[in-house]
XYZ file of C-alpha atoms in Angstrom:
447
model
C 23.470 11.272 -1.491
C 22.309 7.350 -2.094
C 24.202 6.783 -5.614
C 24.866 2.978 -4.997
C 22.674 0.660 -7.424
C 20.378 -1.588 -5.728
C 21.930 -4.956 -4.530
C 20.804 -8.296 -6.230
C 19.310 -9.073 -2.899
C 17.126 -6.091 -2.559
C 15.766 -6.392 -6.357
C 14.838 -10.100 -4.913
C 12.508 -8.636 -2.005
C 11.327 -5.783 -4.351
C 10.180 -8.271 -6.765
C 8.869 -10.926 -4.001
C 7.129 -7.979 -2.528
C 5.235 -7.096 -5.874
C 4.557 -10.476 -6.522
C 2.993 -11.214 -3.197
C 1.930 -7.949 -1.183
C -0.997 -5.608 -2.420
C 0.456 -1.922 -1.011
C -1.761 0.677 0.350
C -2.912 4.092 -1.247
C -0.812 3.334 -4.489
C -1.504 2.438 -7.788
C 0.794 -1.076 -8.124
C 1.683 -0.167 -11.438
C 3.605 2.739 -10.395
C 5.498 0.781 -7.800
C 6.963 -0.932 -11.084
C 8.499 2.563 -12.488
C 7.715 5.858 -10.951
C 7.727 5.107 -7.122
C 10.196 2.012 -6.722
C 9.700 0.066 -3.574
C 12.271 0.636 -0.476
C 12.806 -2.675 1.185
C 13.558 -1.596 4.901
C 16.036 -3.651 6.939
C 15.670 -1.768 10.327
C 15.170 1.719 11.980
C 17.219 3.537 14.597
C 16.456 6.770 15.862
C 14.942 9.477 13.063
C 16.313 6.780 10.421
C 15.194 4.020 8.348
C 17.593 1.688 6.670
C 17.305 -0.158 3.611
C 18.485 -3.837 2.403
C 21.647 -2.145 1.346
C 22.468 -0.278 4.095
C 21.249 2.910 2.397
C 19.468 5.324 4.962
C 16.646 7.913 4.690
C 15.739 10.209 7.693
C 12.149 9.475 8.160
C 10.716 12.927 7.761
C 6.674 12.173 7.970
C 7.111 9.568 10.820
C 6.084 6.541 8.795
C 2.914 8.436 8.282
C 2.607 10.231 11.252
C 2.580 7.626 13.786
C 6.493 7.631 15.089
C 6.801 9.936 17.816
C 10.370 9.226 19.322
C 12.247 6.939 16.738
C 12.411 3.458 15.552
C 13.812 1.190 18.086
C 13.265 3.367 20.881
C 14.928 1.773 23.918
C 12.705 2.813 26.433
C 9.472 1.510 24.594
C 11.239 -1.430 23.412
C 11.916 -2.184 27.386
C 8.241 -1.957 28.255
C 7.226 -4.366 25.617
C 9.912 -6.980 26.348
C 8.633 -6.837 29.738
C 4.916 -7.237 28.867
C 5.703 -10.026 26.767
C 6.511 -12.317 29.447
C 3.307 -11.016 31.213
C 0.421 -11.025 28.695
C 0.386 -10.714 24.893
C -3.446 -10.447 24.990
C -6.684 -11.447 26.188
C -10.258 -10.224 25.185
C -11.643 -7.237 26.572
C -15.140 -8.712 26.917
C -15.653 -9.871 30.591
C -12.033 -9.324 31.324
C -9.618 -6.402 31.861
C -5.901 -6.027 32.437
C -3.361 -3.340 34.064
C -2.466 -1.545 30.724
C -5.437 -0.956 29.509
C -6.969 0.521 33.011
C -3.710 2.553 33.470
C -3.754 4.142 29.916
C -7.638 4.913 30.218
C -6.920 6.728 33.655
C -4.009 8.834 32.297
C -5.786 9.952 29.289
C -8.688 10.696 30.959
C -6.475 12.593 33.315
C -4.893 14.652 30.385
C -8.169 16.139 29.911
C -8.801 17.178 33.235
C -11.348 14.068 33.696
C -13.707 16.071 30.984
C -13.637 12.812 28.827
C -13.003 9.500 29.925
C -14.345 5.805 29.555
C -12.053 5.068 26.597
C -13.277 2.767 23.613
C -10.481 0.928 22.114
C -9.915 -0.481 18.888
C -7.055 -0.945 16.314
C -6.898 1.693 13.250
C -7.908 5.428 13.195
C -10.952 4.629 10.910
C -12.509 2.203 13.254
C -12.251 5.203 16.101
C -14.224 7.055 13.695
C -16.873 4.386 13.028
C -16.950 4.208 17.006
C -17.674 7.899 17.178
C -20.072 8.130 14.668
C -21.934 4.883 15.966
C -21.758 6.365 19.547
C -23.327 9.496 18.543
C -26.238 8.149 16.656
C -26.828 5.546 18.893
C -26.685 7.944 22.077
C -29.371 9.878 20.379
C -31.505 7.110 19.640
C -31.356 6.053 23.286
C -32.510 9.634 24.139
C -35.541 9.281 21.872
C -34.297 11.754 19.198
C -34.232 9.008 16.620
C -34.234 11.648 13.738
C -30.678 12.492 14.628
C -28.830 10.609 12.126
C -26.949 12.832 9.952
C -23.530 14.058 10.049
C -21.329 16.979 9.143
C -17.747 17.131 7.999
C -15.430 20.157 6.472
C -14.548 20.266 2.850
C -11.780 18.525 2.331
C -11.694 16.316 5.241
C -10.444 13.104 5.663
C -11.347 10.496 8.484
C -10.376 7.175 7.216
C -11.403 4.682 4.500
C -13.835 2.388 5.836
C -17.516 2.985 4.953
C -18.527 5.070 7.974
C -15.380 6.995 7.948
C -15.662 7.602 4.126
C -19.159 8.854 4.644
C -17.621 12.084 6.278
C -14.366 12.049 4.148
C -14.361 14.722 1.390
C -12.082 13.298 -0.817
C -13.188 13.284 -4.430
C -11.314 10.220 -5.612
C -12.499 8.441 -2.756
C -16.290 9.445 -3.518
C -15.743 8.522 -7.275
C -14.966 5.054 -6.337
C -17.139 4.391 -3.408
C -19.807 7.054 -3.663
C -22.592 4.400 -3.961
C -21.816 2.738 -0.588
C -21.900 6.118 1.310
C -24.383 7.755 3.191
C -24.111 11.290 2.263
C -22.708 13.863 4.561
C -23.189 17.798 4.762
C -19.758 19.067 3.924
C -19.399 22.940 4.968
C -16.827 25.328 4.171
C -12.971 24.469 5.543
C -11.580 27.027 7.604
C -8.248 26.318 5.933
C -6.253 29.755 6.196
C -4.957 29.862 2.453
C -8.509 30.890 1.538
C -8.106 34.056 3.147
C -9.098 36.835 1.039
C -7.553 40.410 0.816
C -7.441 42.051 4.164
C -8.397 38.921 5.947
C -6.555 36.749 8.986
C -6.778 33.254 9.529
C -9.471 34.076 12.274
C -11.425 35.970 10.010
C -11.173 32.705 7.629
C -11.968 30.700 10.717
C -15.182 33.219 11.595
C -16.322 32.984 7.973
C -16.448 29.416 7.851
C -18.049 28.815 11.011
C -20.955 31.060 9.807
C -21.886 28.301 7.031
C -22.060 25.806 9.785
C -24.171 28.044 12.049
C -26.729 28.154 9.091
C -26.814 24.448 8.610
C -27.119 23.696 12.295
C -30.144 26.107 12.526
C -32.029 24.671 9.572
C -31.068 20.972 10.484
C -30.101 20.704 13.759
C -32.697 18.957 14.856
C -31.763 15.928 12.118
C -28.068 16.056 13.117
C -26.291 13.821 15.331
C -22.521 15.462 15.094
C -20.021 17.448 13.493
C -16.861 16.121 12.934
C -13.339 17.880 12.383
C -9.723 17.399 12.332
C -8.913 20.199 14.689
C -6.402 22.718 13.715
C -5.098 21.057 10.481
C -6.557 18.956 7.730
C -3.761 17.031 7.016
C -4.811 14.848 3.770
C -6.022 18.251 2.137
C -2.607 19.326 2.010
C -2.178 20.089 5.611
C -4.833 23.033 5.693
C -4.274 24.969 8.670
C -6.404 27.115 10.432
C -7.230 29.228 13.471
C -8.342 27.837 16.865
C -11.396 30.224 16.717
C -12.750 27.693 14.257
C -13.096 25.093 17.157
C -14.239 27.413 20.031
C -17.342 28.566 17.299
C -17.731 24.990 16.541
C -18.289 23.895 20.090
C -20.423 26.919 20.942
C -22.742 26.220 18.001
C -23.069 22.652 18.892
C -24.205 23.373 22.202
C -26.685 25.902 21.027
C -28.221 23.444 18.592
C -27.769 20.384 20.621
C -25.543 18.458 18.231
C -22.187 16.286 19.108
C -18.696 17.785 18.380
C -16.335 15.068 17.123
C -12.475 15.894 17.163
C -10.421 13.445 15.161
C -7.132 13.886 16.476
C -5.639 10.591 14.905
C -3.043 12.526 13.152
C -2.921 15.951 15.211
C -2.863 14.596 18.718
C -0.281 13.639 20.845
C 1.299 16.515 20.714
C 1.662 16.916 17.095
C 0.126 20.339 16.949
C 1.948 22.000 19.866
C -0.300 20.712 22.813
C -1.119 17.159 23.619
C -4.681 17.620 22.278
C -5.185 19.865 19.641
C -8.282 20.899 21.043
C -6.709 22.582 23.924
C -5.575 25.554 21.818
C -8.962 26.656 21.531
C -9.781 26.092 25.277
C -12.785 23.352 24.692
C -13.084 19.787 24.798
C -15.458 18.230 22.000
C -17.912 15.087 22.989
C -15.811 12.701 21.429
C -11.881 12.355 20.777
C -10.428 9.645 18.178
C -6.877 8.795 18.968
C -4.649 6.660 16.972
C -1.106 6.767 15.328
C 0.932 8.394 17.698
C -0.610 7.103 20.529
C 1.522 4.190 20.640
C 4.482 5.413 19.543
C 4.126 4.195 16.264
C 4.785 0.768 17.697
C 1.637 -1.235 17.126
C -2.189 -0.817 15.944
C -4.255 1.025 18.879
C -6.930 3.520 18.840
C -9.718 4.573 20.975
C -12.284 6.816 21.225
C -12.943 9.209 24.871
C -15.829 10.523 25.460
C -17.964 12.463 28.330
C -19.699 10.838 31.167
C -23.232 11.842 30.372
C -22.760 10.367 26.680
C -21.620 7.074 28.774
C -24.541 6.939 30.897
C -26.674 7.158 27.947
C -25.926 3.488 27.488
C -25.798 2.410 30.983
C -28.765 0.273 31.460
C -30.001 -3.405 31.876
C -31.328 -3.706 28.468
C -28.618 -5.010 26.008
C -30.384 -3.153 22.803
C -29.298 0.342 24.951
C -25.649 -1.165 25.185
C -22.997 0.003 22.536
C -23.206 -2.921 20.056
C -19.563 -2.572 18.828
C -16.452 -4.817 19.385
C -12.809 -5.747 17.851
C -10.796 -8.840 18.426
C -7.649 -7.019 19.521
C -9.788 -4.633 21.500
C -7.485 -2.679 24.410
C -4.529 -5.079 23.360
C -2.105 -5.357 26.290
C 1.114 -4.676 24.028
C -0.375 -2.042 22.085
C -1.617 -0.310 25.652
C 1.753 -0.931 27.068
C 3.481 0.711 23.965
C 1.016 3.654 24.676
C 2.023 3.965 28.594
C 5.687 4.054 27.524
C 4.799 6.888 25.123
C 3.013 8.928 28.059
C 5.879 8.152 30.199
C 8.414 9.798 27.621
C 6.202 12.897 27.638
C 6.192 13.287 30.799
C 9.659 12.428 31.817
C 11.041 14.465 29.031
C 9.146 17.759 28.969
C 8.397 16.913 25.154
C 6.146 19.494 24.894
C 8.468 22.240 25.551
C 11.387 20.680 23.945
C 9.466 20.439 20.665
C 8.861 24.177 20.806
C 12.738 24.564 20.755
C 12.950 21.976 18.035
C 10.460 23.796 15.982
C 11.680 27.157 16.532
C 15.075 25.899 15.099
C 13.596 24.326 11.949
C 11.343 26.946 11.107
C 14.541 29.123 10.970
C 16.222 26.589 8.902
C 13.431 26.350 6.326
C 13.404 30.101 5.995
C 15.399 30.077 2.383
C 12.688 27.498 1.454
C 9.886 29.676 2.593
C 11.300 32.806 0.730
C 11.819 30.693 -2.497
C 9.711 32.479 -5.271
C 8.359 29.161 -6.487
C 6.885 28.383 -2.896
C 3.592 29.507 -1.662
C 1.830 29.489 1.689
C 4.547 28.466 3.860
C 3.050 27.373 7.390
C 4.002 25.662 10.502
C 2.019 24.651 13.491
C 3.759 22.734 16.108
C 5.963 19.785 14.526
C 3.828 20.153 11.341
C 5.696 22.028 8.063
C 4.122 22.324 4.777
C 4.293 24.461 1.617
C 2.849 24.465 -1.730
C 4.796 24.449 -4.776
C 4.021 26.575 -7.564
C 3.767 23.998 -10.618
C 1.121 22.524 -12.734
C 3.274 19.007 -13.163
C 0.891 16.138 -12.317
C 3.936 13.858 -11.791
C 5.494 16.430 -9.285
C 4.577 14.245 -6.006
C 6.440 11.389 -7.286
C 9.178 13.111 -8.954
C 9.618 14.534 -5.326
C 9.477 11.296 -3.245
C 12.059 9.571 -5.784
C 14.598 12.629 -5.507
C 14.045 12.866 -1.905
C 15.338 9.024 -1.348
C 18.276 9.957 -3.099
C 18.806 12.949 -0.814
C 18.444 10.310 2.022
C 15.087 11.669 2.938
C 11.748 10.097 3.311
C 9.399 12.833 2.251
C 6.000 11.960 0.418
C 4.443 15.192 -0.953
C 0.329 15.401 -1.337
C -0.490 16.582 -4.582
C 1.822 19.879 -4.526
C 1.745 20.509 -0.903
C 5.228 19.066 0.349
C 5.140 18.455 4.465
C 7.258 17.465 7.267
C 6.232 15.661 9.854
C 9.356 14.359 11.603
C 9.701 12.418 14.970
C 10.325 14.491 18.445
C 13.799 13.569 18.275
C 15.528 15.609 15.888
C 19.078 17.047 16.941
C 20.181 20.252 15.588
C 22.439 18.727 13.128
C 19.579 16.641 11.937
C 17.366 19.342 11.855
C 19.622 21.764 9.856
C 20.435 18.621 7.397
C 16.548 18.287 6.783
C 16.042 22.055 5.893
C 18.943 22.005 3.485
C 18.450 18.762 1.979
C 14.499 19.589 1.758
C 15.308 22.959 -0.374
C 17.996 20.746 -2.456
C 15.228 18.496 -3.745
C 12.746 20.662 -4.370
C 15.149 22.829 -6.254
C 16.192 19.705 -8.186
C 12.458 18.954 -8.711
C 11.417 22.364 -9.899
C 14.188 22.908 -12.415
C 13.383 19.283 -13.709
């Protein structure tokens, strides 16, 4: 356990950060007491190290982005090489090898069902792009009434204005509701909603019935349905059966509505297949990727779409073109990091090795899964989650603080504890992660 007191140097870094940096997704006052800042010095493999040399197993992949460990030598080498060639050039009127190769490789991974990658920097921007593309495609097709969107209850797609419009998180709606176009919110296929005798597939089909009813009523007005395939992460790692994706694809086809797959958190092998949608044997009309696509190195996001949608914009008239841009679109360094990431997937047979890692960690977590203070223990690919049976409103912050003392970076969502580690854990690290997570849980629940 980490028991040493912070040094004077560490205290200085924390004080300077509090005085100058506005940190994300936290009430800043909490960083002065409930959730003290950790000044990170460096990272190696699955571990982060603070300024005093304490280490923390990065069990949530630094907000789900770091796939192959910190300071990965293979990604480092690729980036160092790219630095000597080209750091950036605008993608308007220019192109370069990394963005071309990355687009080709990603399209090949879909069997060329999707291609024509459009690049941005962060996940929310990718969602904005997909929403705008869908709306603009229908306008170009003469269907100007199709401007509404559908999302799942509890969905999260980012925190820019368009992405928030299809995000069903009450905290955000309370704060920014007046700024947002209202989306249709339909039932989540969250398997935790199963009634007596129902399977996860039954819950998925029941939720799909509500989507069907909405599309039957307003399909001529709806541009797209957006989903997080298989796992709604911010909704407390709500996992659901692939049957819902298959039903949604069929319904969107029947009623002439686009299907947008937000694979920002669940793509890149996180759910067990490279694209989560593969597990339902479907391809959406748009796929949004970010987070792990660059291995957690550099901001990069992209949207892939079908050729018929691309052709809907292909015209001599500028007004029929897709009107969107970012200064760092298709940044060569970020694309080169992504290419190195894809090389590791291919060369190391990562998906198969992850199945072995997942089996071991699941077995190691069984004592926790069987704890009477735990409900809904669940796992999908390289994601594990469980819900604590507690009414303590401070559970999450207490768990985070206790985990740091046990050399773990774990940050619960409400009373849902989740593990989303990088794809490099060895057996010892997996067993230690499971044992320490149980120890932290026991410590927090006992008060």
